Coordinates of C-alpha atoms in Angstrom, one line a residue:
M1 CA 113.8 74.5 71.9
S2 CA 115.5 77.7 73.9
S3 CA 119.6 77.5 74.5
Y4 CA 118.2 78.4 77.7
Q5 CA 116.3 75.1 78.1
K6 CA 119.0 73.0 76.2
E7 CA 121.3 74.1 78.4
L8 CA 118.8 72.6 82.0
E9 CA 118.3 68.7 79.9
K10 CA 121.9 67.6 81.0
Y11 CA 120.3 68.4 85.2
R12 CA 117.2 65.8 84.3
D13 CA 119.0 63.3 85.2
I14 CA 120.7 63.4 88.0
D15 CA 119.7 61.6 90.5
E16 CA 119.7 63.9 94.0
D17 CA 119.6 61.3 96.3
E18 CA 122.5 59.6 95.0
I19 CA 124.6 63.0 95.9
L20 CA 123.5 63.3 99.6
R21 CA 124.5 59.9 99.9
T22 CA 127.9 60.7 99.3
L23 CA 128.6 64.0 101.5
S24 CA 129.7 63.6 104.5
P25 CA 127.8 64.4 108.1
E26 CA 130.0 67.9 107.9
E27 CA 129.3 68.9 104.3
L28 CA 125.4 67.9 105.0
E29 CA 125.3 69.9 108.1
Q30 CA 126.9 72.5 106.4
L31 CA 124.4 72.4 103.8
D32 CA 121.5 72.7 106.4
C33 CA 122.8 75.9 107.6
E34 CA 122.6 77.0 103.6
L35 CA 119.1 76.4 103.0
Q36 CA 117.8 78.0 106.1
E37 CA 120.0 81.1 105.7
M38 CA 118.8 81.5 102.1
D39 CA 116.3 80.2 100.7
P40 CA 115.6 81.0 97.0
E41 CA 111.5 80.0 97.2
N42 CA 110.7 82.6 100.1
M43 CA 108.5 84.5 98.6
L44 CA 108.2 86.9 101.9
L45 CA 112.4 87.8 102.1
P46 CA 113.6 90.6 99.3
A47 CA 115.4 89.5 96.5
G48 CA 118.6 90.0 97.5
L49 CA 118.5 87.8 100.5
R50 CA 117.3 85.1 98.8
Q51 CA 120.7 83.7 98.0
R52 CA 124.0 84.6 98.2
D53 CA 126.6 87.6 96.2
Q54 CA 127.5 85.4 93.5
T55 CA 129.6 88.6 92.1
K56 CA 133.2 87.2 90.6
K57 CA 134.6 90.9 90.9
S58 CA 136.6 92.4 94.2
P59 CA 135.2 95.0 96.4
T60 CA 136.6 98.3 95.5
G61 CA 136.8 99.8 98.9
P62 CA 134.0 102.2 101.1
L63 CA 131.8 104.3 99.1
D64 CA 133.8 107.6 98.1
R65 CA 130.3 109.5 97.2
D66 CA 132.4 112.8 96.0
A67 CA 134.5 110.3 93.7
L68 CA 131.2 108.7 92.1
L69 CA 130.0 111.6 91.7
Q70 CA 132.8 113.3 89.7
Y71 CA 133.0 110.3 88.2
L72 CA 129.0 110.2 87.0
E73 CA 129.9 114.4 85.7
Q74 CA 132.9 113.3 83.8
Q75 CA 131.0 110.3 82.0
A76 CA 128.0 112.6 80.8
L77 CA 130.0 115.7 79.6
E78 CA 132.3 112.9 77.2
V79 CA 129.0 111.4 76.1
K80 CA 128.3 112.9 73.1
E81 CA 124.8 115.1 72.8
R82 CA 122.4 114.2 70.5
D83 CA 121.1 116.0 67.6
D84 CA 117.6 117.9 67.7
L85 CA 115.1 117.1 65.1
V86 CA 114.3 120.2 64.7
P87 CA 116.6 123.1 66.0
F88 CA 115.4 125.3 69.0
T89 CA 115.0 128.9 67.0
G90 CA 113.5 130.6 70.0
E91 CA 110.6 131.9 67.6
K92 CA 107.6 132.1 69.9
K93 CA 104.9 130.3 68.2
G94 CA 100.9 130.8 68.9
K95 CA 98.7 132.5 70.7
P96 CA 99.5 133.5 74.5
Y97 CA 96.2 132.6 76.6
I98 CA 94.4 135.7 78.2
Q99 CA 91.6 134.5 80.3
P100 CA 88.5 135.7 79.5
K101 CA 86.8 138.1 82.0
R102 CA 83.7 137.0 83.5
E103 CA 80.8 139.8 84.8
I104 CA 79.4 139.4 88.1
P105 CA 75.2 138.7 87.7
A106 CA 73.5 140.9 89.3
E107 CA 72.0 138.6 92.1
E108 CA 76.0 137.7 93.2
Q109 CA 77.2 141.6 93.0
I110 CA 77.3 142.5 97.3
T111 CA 76.6 145.9 98.3
L112 CA 78.3 147.2 101.4
E113 CA 77.7 150.3 103.3
P114 CA 79.7 153.4 102.8
E115 CA 81.6 152.8 106.3
L116 CA 82.2 149.1 105.8
E117 CA 83.6 149.8 102.1
E118 CA 85.8 152.4 103.1
A119 CA 87.1 150.5 106.3
L120 CA 87.7 147.6 104.1
A121 CA 89.8 149.5 101.4
N122 CA 92.3 150.7 103.5
A123 CA 92.4 147.8 105.5
T124 CA 96.1 146.5 105.6
D125 CA 96.8 142.9 104.7
A126 CA 97.5 141.7 108.3
E127 CA 94.0 142.7 109.5
M128 CA 91.9 140.8 106.2
C129 CA 93.5 138.4 107.6
D130 CA 92.1 138.6 111.4
I131 CA 88.7 139.6 109.7
A132 CA 88.7 136.3 108.2
A133 CA 89.4 134.0 110.8
I134 CA 87.1 136.0 112.8
L135 CA 84.2 135.0 110.1
D136 CA 85.7 131.6 110.0
M137 CA 87.2 131.9 106.2
Y138 CA 89.9 129.1 107.5
T139 CA 90.4 128.4 104.2
L140 CA 92.6 131.7 103.5
M141 CA 95.0 131.2 105.9
S142 CA 96.8 128.3 107.8
N143 CA 96.1 126.5 111.2
K144 CA 98.6 128.6 112.9
Q145 CA 97.8 131.6 111.9
Y146 CA 94.0 131.2 112.0
Y147 CA 94.4 130.2 115.8
D148 CA 96.8 132.7 116.3
A149 CA 94.1 134.9 115.3
L150 CA 91.0 133.5 117.4
C151 CA 93.3 133.3 120.7
S152 CA 94.5 136.6 120.6
G153 CA 93.5 140.5 121.0
E154 CA 95.9 142.0 119.1
I155 CA 97.0 141.4 115.6
C156 CA 99.6 138.4 115.5
N157 CA 99.8 138.0 111.4
T158 CA 101.9 140.6 109.9
E159 CA 102.8 139.1 107.0
G160 CA 99.0 139.5 105.8
I161 CA 97.6 136.5 103.6
S162 CA 100.3 136.3 101.2
S163 CA 102.0 133.9 103.7
V164 CA 99.6 131.4 103.7
V165 CA 101.7 130.1 101.2
Q166 CA 104.9 129.5 103.5
P167 CA 104.6 126.1 105.6
D168 CA 105.6 126.2 108.8
K169 CA 109.2 125.4 109.7
Y170 CA 109.3 122.3 112.3
K171 CA 112.7 121.2 114.2
P172 CA 114.2 118.2 111.8
V173 CA 114.0 115.0 113.8
P174 CA 117.1 113.0 114.1
D175 CA 117.2 109.2 112.9
E176 CA 117.2 106.8 115.5
P177 CA 121.6 105.6 116.1
P178 CA 121.9 101.8 115.3
N179 CA 122.4 99.1 117.7
P180 CA 125.7 98.9 119.2
T181 CA 125.2 95.5 120.8
N182 CA 128.3 92.7 120.1
I183 CA 126.4 89.7 119.3
E184 CA 129.7 88.0 120.1
D185 CA 129.7 89.3 123.4
M186 CA 125.7 88.8 124.4
L187 CA 126.1 85.1 123.3
K188 CA 128.7 84.8 125.8
R189 CA 127.1 86.6 128.0
V190 CA 124.4 84.5 128.1
R191 CA 125.8 81.4 128.1
S192 CA 127.8 82.5 131.0
N193 CA 124.9 82.8 132.8
D194 CA 125.9 86.2 133.8
K195 CA 124.0 87.9 136.7
E196 CA 124.6 91.6 135.7
L197 CA 122.8 90.8 132.3
V198 CA 118.8 91.4 132.9
E199 CA 118.1 92.2 129.1
V200 CA 118.8 91.0 125.3
N201 CA 118.0 94.2 122.9
L202 CA 119.2 92.9 119.6
N203 CA 116.4 95.7 118.0
N204 CA 116.9 96.4 114.2
I205 CA 120.1 94.5 114.0
Q206 CA 119.4 93.0 110.2
D207 CA 122.6 91.4 109.8
I208 CA 122.5 88.7 112.5
P209 CA 123.6 84.7 110.8
L210 CA 120.4 82.5 111.7
A211 CA 122.7 80.4 113.4
M212 CA 123.9 82.7 116.0
L213 CA 120.1 83.5 116.2
S214 CA 119.2 79.6 117.1
E215 CA 122.4 79.4 119.2
L216 CA 121.2 82.8 121.3
C217 CA 117.9 81.2 121.8
E218 CA 119.4 77.4 122.7
A219 CA 121.6 79.3 125.8
M220 CA 118.6 80.6 127.0
K221 CA 116.9 77.8 127.3
T222 CA 119.3 77.4 130.9
N223 CA 119.9 81.6 131.6
T224 CA 117.9 82.6 135.0
Y225 CA 118.9 85.7 134.9
V226 CA 117.6 87.7 131.6
R227 CA 114.0 89.2 132.4
S228 CA 114.1 90.4 128.7
F229 CA 114.1 89.0 125.4
S230 CA 113.4 91.7 122.4
L231 CA 114.2 90.2 118.2
V232 CA 112.4 93.6 116.7
A233 CA 113.2 93.8 113.1
T234 CA 115.8 90.6 112.7
R235 CA 114.5 89.3 109.5
S236 CA 113.4 85.8 112.1
G237 CA 111.3 83.5 110.2
D238 CA 110.1 80.5 111.1
P239 CA 113.3 78.9 112.6
I240 CA 113.8 80.9 115.0
A241 CA 110.1 81.5 115.8
N242 CA 110.7 77.4 116.7
A243 CA 113.4 78.6 118.3
V244 CA 112.0 80.7 120.4
A245 CA 109.0 78.3 121.3
D246 CA 111.6 75.6 122.4
M247 CA 113.3 77.9 124.5
L248 CA 110.0 78.8 126.0
R249 CA 109.4 75.3 127.4
E250 CA 112.1 75.0 129.2
N251 CA 113.0 78.6 130.2
R252 CA 111.6 79.6 133.7
S253 CA 113.2 83.1 134.8
L254 CA 112.0 85.0 131.0
Q255 CA 109.5 87.7 131.7
S256 CA 109.2 90.1 128.8
L257 CA 109.2 88.6 124.7
N258 CA 109.4 90.6 122.0
I259 CA 109.3 89.7 118.3
E260 CA 107.6 92.2 116.5
S261 CA 108.0 93.5 112.5
N262 CA 109.5 90.0 111.6
F263 CA 108.8 87.3 108.4
I264 CA 107.1 85.0 110.9
S265 CA 104.4 83.1 109.3
S266 CA 101.1 81.6 111.1
T267 CA 102.8 78.3 111.8
G268 CA 105.7 80.0 113.3
L269 CA 103.2 81.9 115.6
M270 CA 101.2 79.2 116.3
A271 CA 104.5 77.3 117.3
V272 CA 105.3 80.2 119.9
L273 CA 101.7 80.6 121.3
K274 CA 101.7 76.8 121.9
A275 CA 104.8 77.3 124.2
V276 CA 103.6 80.0 126.0
R277 CA 101.0 78.0 127.5
E278 CA 103.8 76.0 129.5
N279 CA 105.1 78.8 130.3
A280 CA 104.1 80.5 134.0
T281 CA 106.7 83.7 134.2
L282 CA 106.3 85.2 130.9
T283 CA 103.8 88.8 131.4
E284 CA 105.0 90.4 128.5
L285 CA 104.2 89.4 125.1
R286 CA 104.1 91.2 121.6
V287 CA 104.4 89.6 118.2
D288 CA 102.6 92.6 115.8
N289 CA 103.1 93.5 112.5
Q290 CA 104.5 90.3 110.8
R291 CA 105.1 90.3 107.3
Q292 CA 101.3 88.4 106.3
W293 CA 98.4 88.2 108.2
P294 CA 98.7 85.0 110.4
G295 CA 94.8 84.3 109.9
D296 CA 91.8 83.9 112.3
A297 CA 92.9 81.0 113.3
V298 CA 95.6 82.6 115.0
E299 CA 94.1 85.1 116.1
M300 CA 91.5 82.8 117.8
E301 CA 94.5 81.6 119.2
M302 CA 95.9 84.3 120.9
A303 CA 92.6 85.1 122.5
T304 CA 92.8 81.0 124.1
V305 CA 96.0 81.7 125.0
L306 CA 95.4 84.9 127.1
E307 CA 92.3 83.5 128.5
Q308 CA 94.1 80.3 130.3
C309 CA 97.6 82.0 131.1
P310 CA 96.4 84.5 133.8
S311 CA 100.2 85.5 133.9
I312 CA 100.0 87.6 131.0
V313 CA 99.8 91.2 131.7
R314 CA 100.7 92.6 128.6
F315 CA 100.1 91.4 124.9
G316 CA 101.2 93.4 121.8
Y317 CA 98.7 92.3 118.9
H318 CA 96.4 94.3 116.3
F319 CA 93.4 92.0 116.1
T320 CA 91.7 92.4 112.6
Q321 CA 88.6 90.3 113.9
Q322 CA 85.5 91.4 116.6
G323 CA 85.7 88.0 118.1
P324 CA 89.3 87.0 119.2
R325 CA 89.7 91.0 120.1
A326 CA 86.8 91.1 122.3
R327 CA 87.6 87.6 124.2
A328 CA 91.3 89.0 124.2
A329 CA 90.2 92.7 126.1
Q330 CA 88.0 90.9 129.3
A331 CA 91.1 88.0 129.4
M332 CA 93.6 90.7 130.0
T333 CA 91.5 93.1 131.8
R334 CA 91.0 89.9 134.1
N335 CA 94.7 88.7 133.9
N336 CA 95.6 92.5 135.3
E337 CA 93.1 92.5 138.1
L338 CA 94.1 89.1 139.2
R339 CA 97.9 90.7 139.6
R340 CA 96.5 93.7 141.3
Q341 CA 94.4 91.1 143.8
Q342 CA 98.5 89.0 144.1
K343 CA 100.6 93.0 144.8
K344 CA 97.7 93.8 147.2
R345 CA 97.9 90.4 149.1

């Protein structure tokens, strides 16, 4: 028996029920929040998010890249280099490779007319590049050179075939700026039913505590002004999906809901879909790109919900099965036609 197994033996006879009975209500509530925030057995979460940071070392401050590089260089210089087993003398061994000359067979030799031989012999690289484009030899040039040579009556490629190895230069696309939304301020405005707040956008904010997301969903139950609620890429799981489902059953003003790119399983999606049936104001629902595929049963439920909820005219999900996909497409066409007829009246 290893030392680690011996260490675990002392916990074998611990009575967990007795420990839980001795906890106060406040301690039980704190334990429940801890279990929701960090789930060590949830394989869908990255390893760094399954438990809290238990490092005892105090933080050294913000990252200083220059100081870190300087420290690494100094450490590398102080480490003594290992001696080579065979010292390098610079002596070259072996014979250099010489590619053998290949003789072209007589049947592969091509003889052109003297005028063409003379014209090709005196042609520049740019002219040869245009000739290759005319002969549809696109492998000798880049796409830009090929189409420029075809679409223009003049020689556009002044660099010749040697420019093929140079890639086309594209303008760099800047990264999307972070979401500047203040979570605490947003929660206060939702609770106070601020009439100027019509959209709650928490997209790409991945450090929101689960308790705060649950409070936000709870506050949305009585809000009458918010029309759009978006929780894209917020690491939301099934507890948040259940909170969203409870919110949909009571809210009567929300029109758009987006919970894409999260960790919601088939159980959480099923709870949301069942709650959508009880909501008559929702017109847009997006649930695509979850951590795992929800399954055939969930896709069939999605198609059924779209058929039974004529108010939904926009639905975001990529179906993998042909049956639910066809049913959903037919239901969406019918719902949009009904909406168009209502607007004409």
